[in-house]
mmCIF file of C-alpha atoms and ligand atoms in Angstrom:
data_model
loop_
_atom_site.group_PDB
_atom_site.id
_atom_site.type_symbol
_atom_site.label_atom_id
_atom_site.label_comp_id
_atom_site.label_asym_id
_atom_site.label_seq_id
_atom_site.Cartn_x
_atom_site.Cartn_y
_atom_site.Cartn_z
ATOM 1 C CA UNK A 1 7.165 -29.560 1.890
ATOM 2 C CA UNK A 2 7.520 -26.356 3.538
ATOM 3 C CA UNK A 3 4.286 -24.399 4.024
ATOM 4 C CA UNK A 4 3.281 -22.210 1.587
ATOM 5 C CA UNK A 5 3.753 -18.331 2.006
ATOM 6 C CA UNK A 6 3.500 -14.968 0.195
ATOM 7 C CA UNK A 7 6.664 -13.700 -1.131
ATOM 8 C CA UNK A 8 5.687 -10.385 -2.449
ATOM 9 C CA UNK A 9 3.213 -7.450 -2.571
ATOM 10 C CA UNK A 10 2.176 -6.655 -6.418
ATOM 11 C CA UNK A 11 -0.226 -3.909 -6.782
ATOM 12 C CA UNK A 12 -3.198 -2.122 -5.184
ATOM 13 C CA UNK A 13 -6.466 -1.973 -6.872
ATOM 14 C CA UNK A 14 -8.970 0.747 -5.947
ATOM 15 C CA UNK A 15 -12.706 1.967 -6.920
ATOM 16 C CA UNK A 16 -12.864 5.759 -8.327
ATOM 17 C CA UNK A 17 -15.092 8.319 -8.748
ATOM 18 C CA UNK A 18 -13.826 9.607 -11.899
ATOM 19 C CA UNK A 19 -11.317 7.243 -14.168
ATOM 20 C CA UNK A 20 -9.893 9.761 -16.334
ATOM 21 C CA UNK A 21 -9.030 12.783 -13.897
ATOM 22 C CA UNK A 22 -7.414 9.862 -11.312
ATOM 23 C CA UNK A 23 -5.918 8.681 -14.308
ATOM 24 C CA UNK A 24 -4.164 12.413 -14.713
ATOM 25 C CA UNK A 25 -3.382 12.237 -11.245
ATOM 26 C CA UNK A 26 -1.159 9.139 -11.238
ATOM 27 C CA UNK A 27 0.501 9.784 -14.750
ATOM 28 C CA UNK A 28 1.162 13.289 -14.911
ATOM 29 C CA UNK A 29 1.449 13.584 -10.486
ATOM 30 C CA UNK A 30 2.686 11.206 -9.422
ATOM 31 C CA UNK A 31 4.618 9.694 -12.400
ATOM 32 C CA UNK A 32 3.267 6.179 -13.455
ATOM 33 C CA UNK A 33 2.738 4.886 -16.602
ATOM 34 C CA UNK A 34 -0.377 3.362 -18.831
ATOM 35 C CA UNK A 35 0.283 -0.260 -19.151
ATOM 36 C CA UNK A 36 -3.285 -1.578 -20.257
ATOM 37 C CA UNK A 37 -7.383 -1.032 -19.730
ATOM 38 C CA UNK A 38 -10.321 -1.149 -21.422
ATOM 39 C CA UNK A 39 -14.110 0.434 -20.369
ATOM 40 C CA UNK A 40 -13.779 1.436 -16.658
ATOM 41 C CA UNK A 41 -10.164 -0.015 -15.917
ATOM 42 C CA UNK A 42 -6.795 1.298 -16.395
ATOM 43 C CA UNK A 43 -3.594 -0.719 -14.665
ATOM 44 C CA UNK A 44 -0.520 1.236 -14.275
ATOM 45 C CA UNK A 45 3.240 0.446 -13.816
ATOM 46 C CA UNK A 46 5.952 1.673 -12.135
ATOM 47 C CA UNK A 47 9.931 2.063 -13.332
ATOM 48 C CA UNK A 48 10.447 -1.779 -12.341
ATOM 49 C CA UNK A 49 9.629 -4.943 -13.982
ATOM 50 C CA UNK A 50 6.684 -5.532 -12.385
ATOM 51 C CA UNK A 51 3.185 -5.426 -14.876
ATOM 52 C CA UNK A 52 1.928 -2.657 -12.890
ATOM 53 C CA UNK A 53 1.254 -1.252 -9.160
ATOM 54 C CA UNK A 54 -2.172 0.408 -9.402
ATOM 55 C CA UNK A 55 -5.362 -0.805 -11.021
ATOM 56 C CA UNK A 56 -8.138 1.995 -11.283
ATOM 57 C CA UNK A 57 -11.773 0.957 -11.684
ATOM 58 C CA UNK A 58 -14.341 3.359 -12.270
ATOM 59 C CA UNK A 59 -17.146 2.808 -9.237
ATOM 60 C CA UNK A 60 -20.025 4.685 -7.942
ATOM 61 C CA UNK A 61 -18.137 4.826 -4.432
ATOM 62 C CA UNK A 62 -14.161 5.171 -4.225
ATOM 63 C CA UNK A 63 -13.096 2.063 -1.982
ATOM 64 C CA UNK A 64 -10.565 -0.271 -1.839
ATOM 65 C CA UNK A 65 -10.986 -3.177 -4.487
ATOM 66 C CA UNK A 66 -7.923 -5.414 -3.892
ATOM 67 C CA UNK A 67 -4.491 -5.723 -2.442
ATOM 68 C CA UNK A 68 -2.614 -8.380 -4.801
ATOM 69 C CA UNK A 69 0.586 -10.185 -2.942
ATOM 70 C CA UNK A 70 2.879 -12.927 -5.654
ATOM 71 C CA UNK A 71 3.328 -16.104 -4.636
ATOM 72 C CA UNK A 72 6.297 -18.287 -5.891
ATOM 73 C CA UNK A 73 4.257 -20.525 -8.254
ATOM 74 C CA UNK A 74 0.993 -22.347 -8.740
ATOM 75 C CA UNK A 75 1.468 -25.139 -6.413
ATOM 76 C CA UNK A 76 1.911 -22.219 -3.782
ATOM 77 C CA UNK A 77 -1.020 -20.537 -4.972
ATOM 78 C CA UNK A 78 -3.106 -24.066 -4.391
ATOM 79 C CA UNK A 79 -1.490 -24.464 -1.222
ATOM 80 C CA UNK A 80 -2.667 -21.409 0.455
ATOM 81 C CA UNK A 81 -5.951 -21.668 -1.111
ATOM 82 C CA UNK A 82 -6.054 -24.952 0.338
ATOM 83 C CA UNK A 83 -5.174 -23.415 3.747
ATOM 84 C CA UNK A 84 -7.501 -20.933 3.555
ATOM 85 C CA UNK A 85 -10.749 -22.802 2.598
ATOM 86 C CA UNK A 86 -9.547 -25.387 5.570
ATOM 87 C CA UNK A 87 -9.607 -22.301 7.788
ATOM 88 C CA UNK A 88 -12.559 -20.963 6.752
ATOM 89 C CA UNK A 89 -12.234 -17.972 5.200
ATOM 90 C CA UNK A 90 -13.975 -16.282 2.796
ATOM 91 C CA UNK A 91 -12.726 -17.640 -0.734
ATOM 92 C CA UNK A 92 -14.335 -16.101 -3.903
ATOM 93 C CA UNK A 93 -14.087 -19.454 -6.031
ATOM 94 C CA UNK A 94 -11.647 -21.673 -6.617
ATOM 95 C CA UNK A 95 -7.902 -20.604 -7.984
ATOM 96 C CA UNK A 96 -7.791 -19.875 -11.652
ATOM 97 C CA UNK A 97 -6.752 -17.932 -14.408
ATOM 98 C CA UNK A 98 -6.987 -13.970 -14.360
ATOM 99 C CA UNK A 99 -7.864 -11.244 -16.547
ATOM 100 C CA UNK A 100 -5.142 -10.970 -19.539
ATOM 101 C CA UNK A 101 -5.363 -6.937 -19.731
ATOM 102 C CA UNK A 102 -3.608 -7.102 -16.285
ATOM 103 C CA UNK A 103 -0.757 -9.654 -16.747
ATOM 104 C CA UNK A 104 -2.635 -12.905 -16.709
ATOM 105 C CA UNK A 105 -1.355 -15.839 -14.272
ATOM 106 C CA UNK A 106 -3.239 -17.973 -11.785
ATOM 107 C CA UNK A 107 -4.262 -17.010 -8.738
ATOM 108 C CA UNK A 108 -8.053 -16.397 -6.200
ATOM 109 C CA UNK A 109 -9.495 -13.447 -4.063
ATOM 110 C CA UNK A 110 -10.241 -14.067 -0.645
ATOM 111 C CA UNK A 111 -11.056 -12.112 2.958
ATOM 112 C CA UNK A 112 -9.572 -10.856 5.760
ATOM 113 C CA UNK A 113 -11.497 -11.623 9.217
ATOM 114 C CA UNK A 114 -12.793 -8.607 8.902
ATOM 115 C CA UNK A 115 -13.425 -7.878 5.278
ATOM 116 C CA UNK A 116 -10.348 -6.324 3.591
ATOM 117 C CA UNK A 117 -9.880 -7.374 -0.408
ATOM 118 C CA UNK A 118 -7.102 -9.668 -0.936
ATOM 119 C CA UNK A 119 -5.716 -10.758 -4.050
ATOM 120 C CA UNK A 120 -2.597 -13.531 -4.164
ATOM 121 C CA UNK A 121 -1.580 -14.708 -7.498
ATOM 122 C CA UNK A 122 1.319 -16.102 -9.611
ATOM 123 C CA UNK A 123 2.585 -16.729 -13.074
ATOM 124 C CA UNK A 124 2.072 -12.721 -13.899
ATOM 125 C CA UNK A 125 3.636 -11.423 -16.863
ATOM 126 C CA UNK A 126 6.266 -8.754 -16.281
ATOM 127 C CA UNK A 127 7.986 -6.277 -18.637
ATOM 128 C CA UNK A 128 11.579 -7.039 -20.552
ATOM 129 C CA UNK A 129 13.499 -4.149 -18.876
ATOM 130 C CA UNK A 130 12.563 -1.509 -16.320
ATOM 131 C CA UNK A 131 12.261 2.387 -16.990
ATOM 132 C CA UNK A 132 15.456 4.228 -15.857
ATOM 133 C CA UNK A 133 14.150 7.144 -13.994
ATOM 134 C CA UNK A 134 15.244 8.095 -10.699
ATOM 135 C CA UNK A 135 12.371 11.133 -9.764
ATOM 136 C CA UNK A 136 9.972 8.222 -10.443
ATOM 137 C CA UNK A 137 8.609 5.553 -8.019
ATOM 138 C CA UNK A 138 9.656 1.527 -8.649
ATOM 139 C CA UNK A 139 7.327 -0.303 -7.012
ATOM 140 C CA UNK A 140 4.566 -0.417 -4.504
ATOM 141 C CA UNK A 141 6.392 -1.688 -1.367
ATOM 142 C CA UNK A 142 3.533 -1.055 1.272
ATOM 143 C CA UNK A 143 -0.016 -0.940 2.077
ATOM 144 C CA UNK A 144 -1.662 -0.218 5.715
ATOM 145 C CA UNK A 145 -5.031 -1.115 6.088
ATOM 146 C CA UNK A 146 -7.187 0.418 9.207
ATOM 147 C CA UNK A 147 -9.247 -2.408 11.089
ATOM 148 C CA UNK A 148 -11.311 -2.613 14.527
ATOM 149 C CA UNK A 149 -9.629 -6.019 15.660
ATOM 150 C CA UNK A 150 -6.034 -5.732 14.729
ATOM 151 C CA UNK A 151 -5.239 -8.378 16.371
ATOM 152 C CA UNK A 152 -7.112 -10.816 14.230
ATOM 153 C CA UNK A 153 -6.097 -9.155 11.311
ATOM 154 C CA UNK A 154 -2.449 -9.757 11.985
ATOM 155 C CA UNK A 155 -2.840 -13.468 12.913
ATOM 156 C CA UNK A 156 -4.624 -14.111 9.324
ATOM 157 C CA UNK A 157 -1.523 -12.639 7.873
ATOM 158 C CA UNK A 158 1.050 -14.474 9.921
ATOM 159 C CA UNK A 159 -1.183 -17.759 9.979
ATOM 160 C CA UNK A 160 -3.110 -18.073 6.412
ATOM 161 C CA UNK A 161 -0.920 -16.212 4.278
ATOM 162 C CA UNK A 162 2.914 -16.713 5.834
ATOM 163 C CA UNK A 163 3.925 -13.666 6.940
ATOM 164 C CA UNK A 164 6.154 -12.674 9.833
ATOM 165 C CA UNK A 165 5.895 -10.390 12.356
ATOM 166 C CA UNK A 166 7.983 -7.366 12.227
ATOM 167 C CA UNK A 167 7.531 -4.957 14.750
ATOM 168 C CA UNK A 168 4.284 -3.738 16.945
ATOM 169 C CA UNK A 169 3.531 0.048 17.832
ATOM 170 C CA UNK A 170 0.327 1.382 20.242
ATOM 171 C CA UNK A 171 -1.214 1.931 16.974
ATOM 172 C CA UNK A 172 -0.061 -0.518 14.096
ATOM 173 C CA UNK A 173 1.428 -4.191 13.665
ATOM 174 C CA UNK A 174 3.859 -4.314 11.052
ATOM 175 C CA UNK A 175 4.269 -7.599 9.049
ATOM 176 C CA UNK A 176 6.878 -8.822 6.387
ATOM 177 C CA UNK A 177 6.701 -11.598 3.332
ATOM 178 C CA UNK A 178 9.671 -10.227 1.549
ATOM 179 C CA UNK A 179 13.180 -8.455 2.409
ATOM 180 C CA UNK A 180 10.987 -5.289 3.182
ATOM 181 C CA UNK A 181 10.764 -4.327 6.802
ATOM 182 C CA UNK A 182 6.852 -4.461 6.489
ATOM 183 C CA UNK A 183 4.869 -4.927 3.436
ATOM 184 C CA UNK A 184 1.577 -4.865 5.432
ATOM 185 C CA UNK A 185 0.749 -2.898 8.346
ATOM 186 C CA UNK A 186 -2.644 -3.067 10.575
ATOM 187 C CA UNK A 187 -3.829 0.163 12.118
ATOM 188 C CA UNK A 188 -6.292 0.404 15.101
ATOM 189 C CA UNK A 189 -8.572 2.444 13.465
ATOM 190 C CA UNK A 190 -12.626 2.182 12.287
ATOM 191 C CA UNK A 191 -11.597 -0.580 9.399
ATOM 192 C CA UNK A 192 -11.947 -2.186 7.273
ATOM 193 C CA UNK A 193 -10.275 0.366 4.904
ATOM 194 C CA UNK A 194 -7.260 1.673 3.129
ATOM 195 C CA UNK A 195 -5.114 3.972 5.557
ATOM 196 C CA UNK A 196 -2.668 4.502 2.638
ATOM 197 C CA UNK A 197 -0.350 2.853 0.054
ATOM 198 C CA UNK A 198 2.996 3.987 -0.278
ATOM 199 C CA UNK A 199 5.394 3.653 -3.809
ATOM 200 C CA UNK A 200 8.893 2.919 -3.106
ATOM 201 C CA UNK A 201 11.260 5.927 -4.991
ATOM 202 C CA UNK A 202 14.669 5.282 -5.793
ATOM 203 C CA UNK A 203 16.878 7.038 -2.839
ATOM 204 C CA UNK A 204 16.007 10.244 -0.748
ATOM 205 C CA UNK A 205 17.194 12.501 -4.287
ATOM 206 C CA UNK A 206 14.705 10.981 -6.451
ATOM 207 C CA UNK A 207 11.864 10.765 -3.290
ATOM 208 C CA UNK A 208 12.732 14.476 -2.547
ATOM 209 C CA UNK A 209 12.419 15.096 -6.713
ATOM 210 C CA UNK A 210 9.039 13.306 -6.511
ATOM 211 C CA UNK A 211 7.300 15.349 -3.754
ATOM 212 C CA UNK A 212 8.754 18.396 -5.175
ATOM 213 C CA UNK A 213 6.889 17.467 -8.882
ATOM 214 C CA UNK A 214 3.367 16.769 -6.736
ATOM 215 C CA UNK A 215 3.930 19.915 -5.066
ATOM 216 C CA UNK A 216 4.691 22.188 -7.892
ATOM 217 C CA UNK A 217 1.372 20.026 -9.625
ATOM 218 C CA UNK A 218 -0.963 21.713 -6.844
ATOM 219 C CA UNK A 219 -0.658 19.089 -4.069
ATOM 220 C CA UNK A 220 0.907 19.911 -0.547
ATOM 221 C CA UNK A 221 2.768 17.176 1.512
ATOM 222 C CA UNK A 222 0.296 15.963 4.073
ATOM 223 C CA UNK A 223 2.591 14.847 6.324
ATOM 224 C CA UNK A 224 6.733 14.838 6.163
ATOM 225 C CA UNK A 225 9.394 14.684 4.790
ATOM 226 C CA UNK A 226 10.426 12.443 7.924
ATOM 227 C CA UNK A 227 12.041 9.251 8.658
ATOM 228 C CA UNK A 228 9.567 6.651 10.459
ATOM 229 C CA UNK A 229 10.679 4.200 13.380
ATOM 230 C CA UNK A 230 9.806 0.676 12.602
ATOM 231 C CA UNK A 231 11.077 0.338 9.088
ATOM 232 C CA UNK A 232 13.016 3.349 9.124
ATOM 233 C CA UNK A 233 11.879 4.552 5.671
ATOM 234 C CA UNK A 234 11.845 8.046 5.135
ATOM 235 C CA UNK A 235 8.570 8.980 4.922
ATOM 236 C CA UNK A 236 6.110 11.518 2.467
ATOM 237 C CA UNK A 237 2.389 11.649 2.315
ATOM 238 C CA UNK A 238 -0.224 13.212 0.057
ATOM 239 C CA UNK A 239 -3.902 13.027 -0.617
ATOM 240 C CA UNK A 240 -4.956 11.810 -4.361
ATOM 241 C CA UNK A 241 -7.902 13.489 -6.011
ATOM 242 C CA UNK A 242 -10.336 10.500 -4.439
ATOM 243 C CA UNK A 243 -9.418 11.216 -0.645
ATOM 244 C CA UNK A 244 -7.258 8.334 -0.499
ATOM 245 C CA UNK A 245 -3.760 8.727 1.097
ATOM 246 C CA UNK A 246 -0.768 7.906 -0.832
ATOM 247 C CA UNK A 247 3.143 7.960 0.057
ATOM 248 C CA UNK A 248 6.501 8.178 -1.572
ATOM 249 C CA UNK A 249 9.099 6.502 0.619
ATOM 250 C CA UNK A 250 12.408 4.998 0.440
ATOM 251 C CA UNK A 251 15.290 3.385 2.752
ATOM 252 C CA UNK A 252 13.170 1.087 4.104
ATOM 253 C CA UNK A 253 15.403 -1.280 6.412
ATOM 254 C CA UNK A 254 15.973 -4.433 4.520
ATOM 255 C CA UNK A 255 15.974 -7.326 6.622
ATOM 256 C CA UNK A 256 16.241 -11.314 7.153
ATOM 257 C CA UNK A 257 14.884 -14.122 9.517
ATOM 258 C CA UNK A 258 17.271 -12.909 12.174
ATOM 259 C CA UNK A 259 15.360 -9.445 12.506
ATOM 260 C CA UNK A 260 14.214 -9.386 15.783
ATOM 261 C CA UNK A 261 10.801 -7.629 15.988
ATOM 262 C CA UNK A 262 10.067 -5.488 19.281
ATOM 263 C CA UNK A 263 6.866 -4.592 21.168
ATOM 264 C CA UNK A 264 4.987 -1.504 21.294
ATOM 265 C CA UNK A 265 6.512 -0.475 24.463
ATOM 266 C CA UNK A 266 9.771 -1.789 23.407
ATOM 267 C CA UNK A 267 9.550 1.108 20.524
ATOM 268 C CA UNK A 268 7.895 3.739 22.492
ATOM 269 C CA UNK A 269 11.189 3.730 24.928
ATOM 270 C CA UNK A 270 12.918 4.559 21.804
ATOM 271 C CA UNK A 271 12.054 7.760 21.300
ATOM 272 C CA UNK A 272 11.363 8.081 17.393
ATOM 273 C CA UNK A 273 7.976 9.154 16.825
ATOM 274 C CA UNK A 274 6.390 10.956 15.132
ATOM 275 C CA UNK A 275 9.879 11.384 13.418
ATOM 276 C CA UNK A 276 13.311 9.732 14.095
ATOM 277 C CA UNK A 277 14.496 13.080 12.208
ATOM 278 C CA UNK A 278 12.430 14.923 14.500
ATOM 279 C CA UNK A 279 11.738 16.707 11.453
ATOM 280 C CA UNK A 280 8.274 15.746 10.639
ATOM 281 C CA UNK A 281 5.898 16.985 13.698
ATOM 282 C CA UNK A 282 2.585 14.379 14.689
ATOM 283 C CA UNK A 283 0.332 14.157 11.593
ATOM 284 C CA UNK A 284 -2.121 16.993 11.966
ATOM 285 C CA UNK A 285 -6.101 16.387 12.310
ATOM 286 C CA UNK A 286 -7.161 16.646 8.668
ATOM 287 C CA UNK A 287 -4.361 13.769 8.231
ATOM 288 C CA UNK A 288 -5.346 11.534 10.747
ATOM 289 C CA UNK A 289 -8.653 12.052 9.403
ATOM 290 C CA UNK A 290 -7.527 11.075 5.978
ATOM 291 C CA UNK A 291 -5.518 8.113 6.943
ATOM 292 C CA UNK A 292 -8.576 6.540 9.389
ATOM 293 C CA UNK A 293 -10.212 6.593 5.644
ATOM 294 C CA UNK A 294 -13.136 8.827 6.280
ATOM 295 C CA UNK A 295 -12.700 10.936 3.272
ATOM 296 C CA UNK A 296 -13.588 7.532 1.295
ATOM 297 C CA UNK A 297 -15.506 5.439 3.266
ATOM 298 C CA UNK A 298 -17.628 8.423 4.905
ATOM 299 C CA UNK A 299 -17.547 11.831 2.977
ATOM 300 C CA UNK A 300 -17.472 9.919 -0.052
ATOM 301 C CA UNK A 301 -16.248 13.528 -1.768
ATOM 302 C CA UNK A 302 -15.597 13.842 -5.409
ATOM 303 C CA UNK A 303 -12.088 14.774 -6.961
ATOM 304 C CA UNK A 304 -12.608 18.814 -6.673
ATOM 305 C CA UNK A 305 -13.995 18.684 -2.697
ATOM 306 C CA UNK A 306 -11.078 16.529 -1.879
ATOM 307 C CA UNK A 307 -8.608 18.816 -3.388
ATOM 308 C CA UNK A 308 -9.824 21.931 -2.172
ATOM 309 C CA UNK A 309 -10.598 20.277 1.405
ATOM 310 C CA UNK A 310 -6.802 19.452 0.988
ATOM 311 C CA UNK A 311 -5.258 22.988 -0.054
ATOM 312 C CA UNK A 312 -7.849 24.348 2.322
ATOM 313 C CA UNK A 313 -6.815 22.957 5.811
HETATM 314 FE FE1 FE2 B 1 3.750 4.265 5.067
#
């Protein structure tokens, strides 16, 4: 039997200061939809099948919560848990079944190396038909999570949960379970927190539609419109009322096991950052400051510092 691996990334689930004005955000912003919730949790879908892409818990400190990945089935789901335990990583129980109010199925948390939230489950219930809407985003298709020790990072991804590499930059390894260039990224940063999540929009139309909606809402682009190098995907950032960082993209580079990933030096001789466009200029201080995570993990702000720290810069 072939070893067991990840074959998708679901959803991200993250701690909030205030449920109800994040909820605003994500609805009326940036364009998902209620699927369930009850007390301090709300789970929200995009325009695909999938149950939903963001689960919002109300917490006294914003943070990171989970980053859920699909597996193909149950046997998969024993198999890396199996692996994981016999590696010794941090497991919070054995597999089972999850909470109904956000598609059910079978699945188990565990820990990166260094401490990030990680969800893998299968058997989730999806919807009949998906939403056709073109200035609204389908699915999550990435998350990039800041760590101290990359490396080690990457090798639990690649080793305990199937992955393959993708591509390496100075600052980030990229890393693929799906026909997605990346799915995951690791960037040398303070870790372990979220450096942002990005939602997959339809084509550059309905991701230019998008950002213009969150702008006319109150929200400038952080960084972009651009096109990125590894991946490829054109590329547009914002800040959500809880100082996370969150991303509209699309185009990313759809590949196969004959991609052939490249070094970090092997991409800096290829002269496409900050922008293969060369539209999109380096990220500026208040957005590297954003993505290392510090508005969450260290300012800790509430919805109305954030946004005025945001329109302020
Ligand atoms: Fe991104």
């Amino acid at each position: 039997m072939s070893e067991p691996r990840i074959n998708g990334l679901r959803s991200v689930e993250l701690g909030v200061h205030d449920l109800q004005k994040s909820a605003e955000f994500y609805r009326n912003v940036w364009a998902l939809e209620d699927v369930s919730g009850e007390g301090d949790t709300l789970h929200l879908r995009g325009t695909s099948r999938d149950h939903h892409v963001l689960t919002l818990r109300e917490r006294p400190r914003a943070g990171l919560l989970g980053v859920h990945f699909s597996a193909p089935d149950r046997a998969a789901i024993d198999g890396l848990h199996g692996k994981a335990k016999a590696m010794g990583m941090k497991l919070s129980g054995p597999a089972g079944e999850l909470e109904k109010s956000a598609g059910g199925g079978y699945g188990f948390r565990v820990s990166t190396p260094e401490g990030h939230p990680i969800v893998i489950s299968a058997d989730v219930a999806d919807h009949g038909s998906a939403i056709d809407d073109k200035t609204r985003p389908t699915k999550l298709t990435h998350v990039v999570l800041n760590s101290a020790d990359i490396e080690n990072q990457t090798k639990f991804f690649l080793d305990v949960l199937g992955f393959k590499w993708a591509d390496s930059t100075m600052m980030m390894d990229f890393v693929r379970c799906c026909s997605d260039h990346h799915s995951i990224a690791l960037a040398r940063g303070k870790g372990p927190s979220l450096n942002h999540m990005a939602y997959e929009m339809p084509d550059i139309d309905g991701l230019m539609r998008g950002a213009g909606r969150v702008r006319k809402s109150g929200y400038e682009i952080m960084w972009g419109v651009g096109r990125h190098g590894p991946g490829s995907n054109v590329f547009s950032y914002f800040v959500e009322p809880n100082g996370f960082v969150t991303e509209y993209t699309t185009e990313v580079e759809q590949v196969d096991d004959s991609y052939v990933a490249h070094d970090a030096d092997w991409w800096k001789a290829q002269n496409v950052f900050p922008c293969r466009w060369q539209m999109a200029g380096a990220p500026s201080e208040f957005a590297r400051k954003a993505m290392g995570g510090d508005l969450v993990e260290e300012e800790n702000l509430r919805c109305e510092q954030v946004m005025a720290r945001a329109l302020g810069r």
